[in-house]
Short mmCIF file of C-alpha atoms and ligand atoms in Angstrom, two decimals:
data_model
loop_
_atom_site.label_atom_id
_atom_site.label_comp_id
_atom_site.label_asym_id
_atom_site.label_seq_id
_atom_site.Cartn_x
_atom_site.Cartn_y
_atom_site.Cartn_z
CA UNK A 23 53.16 72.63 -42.22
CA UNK A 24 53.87 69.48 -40.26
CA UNK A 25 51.54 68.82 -37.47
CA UNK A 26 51.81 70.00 -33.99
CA UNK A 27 51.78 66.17 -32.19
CA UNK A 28 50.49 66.03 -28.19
CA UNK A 29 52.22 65.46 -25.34
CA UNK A 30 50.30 63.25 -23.06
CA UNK A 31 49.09 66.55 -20.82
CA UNK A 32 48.00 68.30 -23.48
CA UNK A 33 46.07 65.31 -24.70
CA UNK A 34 44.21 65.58 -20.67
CA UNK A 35 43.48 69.18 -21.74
CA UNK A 36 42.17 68.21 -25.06
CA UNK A 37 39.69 65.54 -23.44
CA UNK A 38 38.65 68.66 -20.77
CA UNK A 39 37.42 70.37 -23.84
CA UNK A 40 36.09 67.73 -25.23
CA UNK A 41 34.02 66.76 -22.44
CA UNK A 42 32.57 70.04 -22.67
CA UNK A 43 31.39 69.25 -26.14
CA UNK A 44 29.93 66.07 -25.10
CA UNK A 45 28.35 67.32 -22.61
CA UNK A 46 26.14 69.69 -24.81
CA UNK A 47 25.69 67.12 -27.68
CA UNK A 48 24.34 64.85 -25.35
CA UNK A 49 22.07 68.11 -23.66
CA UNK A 50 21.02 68.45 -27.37
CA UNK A 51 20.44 65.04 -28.16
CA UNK A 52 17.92 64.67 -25.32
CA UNK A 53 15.96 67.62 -26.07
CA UNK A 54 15.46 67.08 -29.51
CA UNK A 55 11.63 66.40 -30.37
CA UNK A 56 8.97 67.61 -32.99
CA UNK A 57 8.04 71.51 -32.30
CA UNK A 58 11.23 72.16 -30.75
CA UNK A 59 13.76 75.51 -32.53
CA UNK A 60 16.89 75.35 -33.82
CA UNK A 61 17.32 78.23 -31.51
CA UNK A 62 16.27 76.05 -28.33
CA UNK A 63 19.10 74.32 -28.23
CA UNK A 64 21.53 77.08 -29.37
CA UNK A 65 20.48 78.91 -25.72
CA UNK A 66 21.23 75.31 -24.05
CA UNK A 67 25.02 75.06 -25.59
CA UNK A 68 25.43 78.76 -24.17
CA UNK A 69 24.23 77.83 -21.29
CA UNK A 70 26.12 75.02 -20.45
CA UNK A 71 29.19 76.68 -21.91
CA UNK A 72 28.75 79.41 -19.03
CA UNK A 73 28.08 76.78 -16.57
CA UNK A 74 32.25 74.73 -17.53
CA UNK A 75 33.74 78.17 -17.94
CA UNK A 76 34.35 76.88 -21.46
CA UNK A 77 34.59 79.44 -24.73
CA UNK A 78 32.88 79.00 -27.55
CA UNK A 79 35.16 77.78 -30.51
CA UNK A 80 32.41 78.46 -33.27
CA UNK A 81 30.93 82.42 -32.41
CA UNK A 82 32.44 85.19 -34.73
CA UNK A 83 34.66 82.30 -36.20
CA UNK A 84 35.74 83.84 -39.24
CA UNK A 85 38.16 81.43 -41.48
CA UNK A 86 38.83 84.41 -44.66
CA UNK A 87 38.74 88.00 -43.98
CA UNK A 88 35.34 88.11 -47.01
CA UNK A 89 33.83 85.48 -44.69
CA UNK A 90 30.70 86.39 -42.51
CA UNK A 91 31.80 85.96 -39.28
CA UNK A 92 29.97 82.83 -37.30
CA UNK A 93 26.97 84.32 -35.61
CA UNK A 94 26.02 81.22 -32.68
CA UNK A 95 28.06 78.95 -30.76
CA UNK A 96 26.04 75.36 -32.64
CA UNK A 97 25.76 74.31 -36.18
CA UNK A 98 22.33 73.01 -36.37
CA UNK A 99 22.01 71.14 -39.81
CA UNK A 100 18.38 69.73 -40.58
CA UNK A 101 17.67 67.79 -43.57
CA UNK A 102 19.26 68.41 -46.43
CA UNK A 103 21.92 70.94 -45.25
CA UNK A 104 25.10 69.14 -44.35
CA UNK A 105 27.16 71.68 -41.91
CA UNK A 106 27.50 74.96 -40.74
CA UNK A 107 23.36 75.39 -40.70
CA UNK A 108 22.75 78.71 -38.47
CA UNK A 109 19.86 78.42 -35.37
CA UNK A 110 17.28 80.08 -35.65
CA UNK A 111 14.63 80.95 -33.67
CA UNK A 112 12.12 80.18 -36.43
CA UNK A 113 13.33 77.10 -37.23
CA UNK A 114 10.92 74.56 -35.64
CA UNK A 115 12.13 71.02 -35.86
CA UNK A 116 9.35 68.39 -37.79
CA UNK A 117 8.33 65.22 -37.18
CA UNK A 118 10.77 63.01 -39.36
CA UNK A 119 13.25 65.68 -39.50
CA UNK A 120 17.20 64.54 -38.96
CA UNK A 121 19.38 67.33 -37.21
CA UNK A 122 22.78 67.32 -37.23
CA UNK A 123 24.65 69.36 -34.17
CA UNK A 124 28.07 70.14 -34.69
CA UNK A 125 29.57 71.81 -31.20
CA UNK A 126 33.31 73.14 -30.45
CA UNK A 127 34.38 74.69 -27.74
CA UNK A 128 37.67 76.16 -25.88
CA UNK A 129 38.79 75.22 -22.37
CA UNK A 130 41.59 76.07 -20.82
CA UNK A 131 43.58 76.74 -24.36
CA UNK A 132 42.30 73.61 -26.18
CA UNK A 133 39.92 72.78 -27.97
CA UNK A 134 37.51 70.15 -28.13
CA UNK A 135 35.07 69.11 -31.59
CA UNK A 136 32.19 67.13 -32.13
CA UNK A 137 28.89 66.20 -34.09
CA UNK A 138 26.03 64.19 -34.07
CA UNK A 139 23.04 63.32 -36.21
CA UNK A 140 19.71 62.97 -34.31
CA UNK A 141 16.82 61.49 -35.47
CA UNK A 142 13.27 64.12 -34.71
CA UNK A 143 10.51 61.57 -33.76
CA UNK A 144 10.12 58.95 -36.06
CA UNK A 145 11.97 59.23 -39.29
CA UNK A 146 12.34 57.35 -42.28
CA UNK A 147 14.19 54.26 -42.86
CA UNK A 148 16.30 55.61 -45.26
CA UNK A 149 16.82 58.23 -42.90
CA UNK A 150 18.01 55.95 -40.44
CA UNK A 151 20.21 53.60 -42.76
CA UNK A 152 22.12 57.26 -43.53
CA UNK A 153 22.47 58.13 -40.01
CA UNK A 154 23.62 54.73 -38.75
CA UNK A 155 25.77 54.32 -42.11
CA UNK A 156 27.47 57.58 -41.39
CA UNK A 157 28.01 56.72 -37.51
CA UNK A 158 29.31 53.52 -38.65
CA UNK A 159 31.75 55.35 -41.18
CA UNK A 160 33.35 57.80 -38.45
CA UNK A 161 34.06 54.51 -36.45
CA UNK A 162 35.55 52.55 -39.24
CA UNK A 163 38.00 55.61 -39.57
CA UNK A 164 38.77 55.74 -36.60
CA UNK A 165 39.71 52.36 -35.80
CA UNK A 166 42.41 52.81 -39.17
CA UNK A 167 43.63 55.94 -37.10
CA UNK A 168 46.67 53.74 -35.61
CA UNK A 169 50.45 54.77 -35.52
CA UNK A 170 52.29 53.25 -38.69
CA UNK A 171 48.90 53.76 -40.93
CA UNK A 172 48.62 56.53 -43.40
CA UNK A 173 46.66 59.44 -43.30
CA UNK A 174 44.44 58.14 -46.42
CA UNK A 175 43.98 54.72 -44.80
CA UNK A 176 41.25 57.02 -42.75
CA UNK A 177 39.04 58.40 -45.40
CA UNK A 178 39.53 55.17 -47.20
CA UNK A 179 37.83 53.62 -44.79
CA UNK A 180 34.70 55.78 -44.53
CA UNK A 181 34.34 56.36 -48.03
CA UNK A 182 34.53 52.53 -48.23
CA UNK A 183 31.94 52.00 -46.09
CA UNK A 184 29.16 55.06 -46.70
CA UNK A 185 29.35 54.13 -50.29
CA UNK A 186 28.54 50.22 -49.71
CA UNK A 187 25.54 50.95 -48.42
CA UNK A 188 24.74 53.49 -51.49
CA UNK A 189 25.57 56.82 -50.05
CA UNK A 190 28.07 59.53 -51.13
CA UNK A 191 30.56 61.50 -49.39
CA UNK A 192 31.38 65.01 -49.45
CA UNK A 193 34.34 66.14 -50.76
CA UNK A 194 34.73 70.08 -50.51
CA UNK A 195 34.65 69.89 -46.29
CA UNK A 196 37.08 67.91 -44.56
CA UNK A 197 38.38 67.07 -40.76
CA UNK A 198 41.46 68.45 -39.16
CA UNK A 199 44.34 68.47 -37.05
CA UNK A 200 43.02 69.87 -33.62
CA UNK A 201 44.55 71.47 -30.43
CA UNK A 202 45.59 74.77 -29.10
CA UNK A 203 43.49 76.23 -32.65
CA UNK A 204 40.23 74.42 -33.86
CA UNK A 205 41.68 74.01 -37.41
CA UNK A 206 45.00 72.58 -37.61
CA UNK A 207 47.21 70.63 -39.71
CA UNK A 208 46.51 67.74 -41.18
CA UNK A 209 43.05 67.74 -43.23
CA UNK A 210 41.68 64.66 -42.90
CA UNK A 211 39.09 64.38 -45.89
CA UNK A 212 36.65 61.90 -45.84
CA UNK A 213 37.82 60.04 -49.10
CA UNK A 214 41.00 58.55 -50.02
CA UNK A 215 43.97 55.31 -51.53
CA UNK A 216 45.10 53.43 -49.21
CA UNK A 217 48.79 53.55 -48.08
CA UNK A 218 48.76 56.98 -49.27
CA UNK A 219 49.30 60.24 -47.38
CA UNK A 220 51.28 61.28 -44.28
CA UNK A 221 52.43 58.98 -41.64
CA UNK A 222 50.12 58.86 -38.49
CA UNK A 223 52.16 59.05 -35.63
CA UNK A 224 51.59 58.91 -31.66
CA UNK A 225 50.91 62.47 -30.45
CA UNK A 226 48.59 63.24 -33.65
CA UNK A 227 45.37 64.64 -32.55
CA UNK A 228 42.63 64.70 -35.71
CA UNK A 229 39.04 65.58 -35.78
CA UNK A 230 37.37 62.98 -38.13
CA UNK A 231 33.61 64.49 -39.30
CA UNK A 232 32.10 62.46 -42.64
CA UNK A 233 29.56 63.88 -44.08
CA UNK A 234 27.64 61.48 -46.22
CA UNK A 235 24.70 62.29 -48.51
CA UNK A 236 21.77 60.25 -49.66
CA UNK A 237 21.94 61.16 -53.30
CA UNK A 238 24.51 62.84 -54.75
CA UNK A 239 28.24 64.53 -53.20
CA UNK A 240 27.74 67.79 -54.79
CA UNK A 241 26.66 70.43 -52.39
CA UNK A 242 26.75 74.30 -51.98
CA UNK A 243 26.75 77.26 -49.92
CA UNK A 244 23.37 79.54 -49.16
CA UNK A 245 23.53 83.15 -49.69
CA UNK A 246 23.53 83.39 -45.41
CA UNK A 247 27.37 82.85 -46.60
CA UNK A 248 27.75 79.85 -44.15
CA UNK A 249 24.40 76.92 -44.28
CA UNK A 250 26.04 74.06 -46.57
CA UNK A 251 23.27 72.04 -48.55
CA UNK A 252 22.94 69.34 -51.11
CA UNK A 253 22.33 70.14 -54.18
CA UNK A 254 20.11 67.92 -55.26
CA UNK A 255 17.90 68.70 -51.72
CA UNK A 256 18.15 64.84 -50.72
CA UNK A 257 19.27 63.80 -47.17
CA UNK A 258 22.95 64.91 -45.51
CA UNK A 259 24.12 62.99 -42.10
CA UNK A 260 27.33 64.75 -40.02
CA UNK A 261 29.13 62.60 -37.23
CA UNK A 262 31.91 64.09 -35.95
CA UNK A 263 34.94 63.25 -33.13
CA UNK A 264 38.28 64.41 -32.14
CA UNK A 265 40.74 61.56 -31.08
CA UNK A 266 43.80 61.21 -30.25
CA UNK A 267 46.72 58.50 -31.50
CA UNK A 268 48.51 56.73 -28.56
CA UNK A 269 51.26 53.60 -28.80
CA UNK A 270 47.56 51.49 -28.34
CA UNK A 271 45.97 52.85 -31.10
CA UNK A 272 43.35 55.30 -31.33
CA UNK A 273 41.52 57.09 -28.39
CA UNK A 274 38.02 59.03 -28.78
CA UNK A 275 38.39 62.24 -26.64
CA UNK A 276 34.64 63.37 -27.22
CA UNK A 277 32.36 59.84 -26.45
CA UNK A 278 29.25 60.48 -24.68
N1 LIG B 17 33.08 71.45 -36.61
C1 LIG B 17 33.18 72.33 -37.72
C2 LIG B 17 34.58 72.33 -38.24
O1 LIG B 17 35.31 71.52 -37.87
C3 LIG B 17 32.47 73.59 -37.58
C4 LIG B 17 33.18 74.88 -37.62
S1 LIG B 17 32.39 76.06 -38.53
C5 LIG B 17 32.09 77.36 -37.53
O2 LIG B 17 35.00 73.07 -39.10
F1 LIG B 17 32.11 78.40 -38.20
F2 LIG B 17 30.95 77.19 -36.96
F3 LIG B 17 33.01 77.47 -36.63
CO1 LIG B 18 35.50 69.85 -37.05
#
């Protein structure tokens, strides 16, 4: 299907939802410390969620009919699970830990779509080169998000640069067109040619959310039917943000 693209109103709607979203990753990112659940900061996004009059995008998400419907409103991803990680209540957070917090959320018909990687305490410096090399990818795609580029010019991009500094990226989960449903056309996967792949044009609204892994790309489900991991148990960094494509180039909707 061709994408839906934005008029500029529904693009203000999309950045209402989105501000929602950064609002809570931001709320997350400053309570995260050693001792604290995965569950903790599941009860904050619902909170604040109440608070905006906003509707969860993730609860009782269910993408197949032999899915397990999405039981919280956060993916909480510690370690080495990549996305989709379920809070839990016994999950306490450790000292060197890195927790990814992926957040969507509907307001007003639209929806807005984030993630962030946070470090717990003090972490290791691999840790950190994944996390900032991961960051760093989501902006370099971003920036190639311009109208006249090509859809693979993105994940070119981020591939390019997570596997310069030695990291891999996953393959099997991707970003997405985003808007009046949380998963629209295009996907936008993380790898890529460039100068291949649709035309980006102004109106296009995209999440972009790399995933890149210390070790190896491989990675697979847990029998909770939803908590992605690596397989090879090493490190997994998530940075996520919707944006939109104007006549000046890209524009982050979700920055905090
Ligand atoms: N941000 C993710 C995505 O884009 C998370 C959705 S999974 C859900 O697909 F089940 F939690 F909704
Ligand atoms: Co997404």
């Amino acid at each position: 299907m061709a994408p839906v693209l934005k008029t500029n109103a529904e693009i203000d709607k999309l950045r209402r939802a989105n501000a929602v979203v950064a609002e809570v990753l931001a709320a997350c990112g400053e309570m995260v410390r050693p001792g604290l659940t995965t569950w903790d900061l599941e009860e904050k996004a619902r909170r604040i969620l109440e608070k905006r009059k906003a509707k969860s995008a993730f609860l009782h998400y269910q993408p197949a009919p032999d899915m397990t419907a999405y039981p919280a409103v956060l993916c909480v991803s510690v370690n080495e699970e990549v996305v989709h990680g379920i809070p839990n209540r016994d999950r306490v957070l450790q000292d060197g830990d890195i927790v990814s917090v992926d957040f969507g959320a509907f307001k007003d018909g639209y929806c807005g779509d984030a993630a962030r990687t946070f470090a717990v305490g003090t972490v290791s410096e691999t840790a950190r080169r994944l996390m900032d090399a991961t960051e760093q990818a989501l902006a370099e795609g971003i920036a190639m998000a311009q109208p006249g580029n090509r859809l693979q010019d993105i994940g070119y991009a981020v591939q390019r640069r997570a596997e310069s500094d030695g990291f891999s990226v996953v393959r099997q989960f991707v970003g997405h067109g985003i808007g009046r449903a949380m998963h629209e056309d295009p996907q936008v996967p993380n790898f890529g040619r460039p100068g291949r792949g649709m035309r980006l044009r102004v109106g296009l609204v995209i999440a972009i959310e790399p995933m890149v892994n210390e070790g190896d790309w491989e990675v697979e489900i847990l029998d909770d039917g939803w908590t992605v991991v690596t397989i090879d148990g090493k490190l997994s960094a998530h940075f996520e943000n919707s944006i939109a494509i104007t006549p000046d180039g890209p524009i982050v909707l979700s920055r905090f």
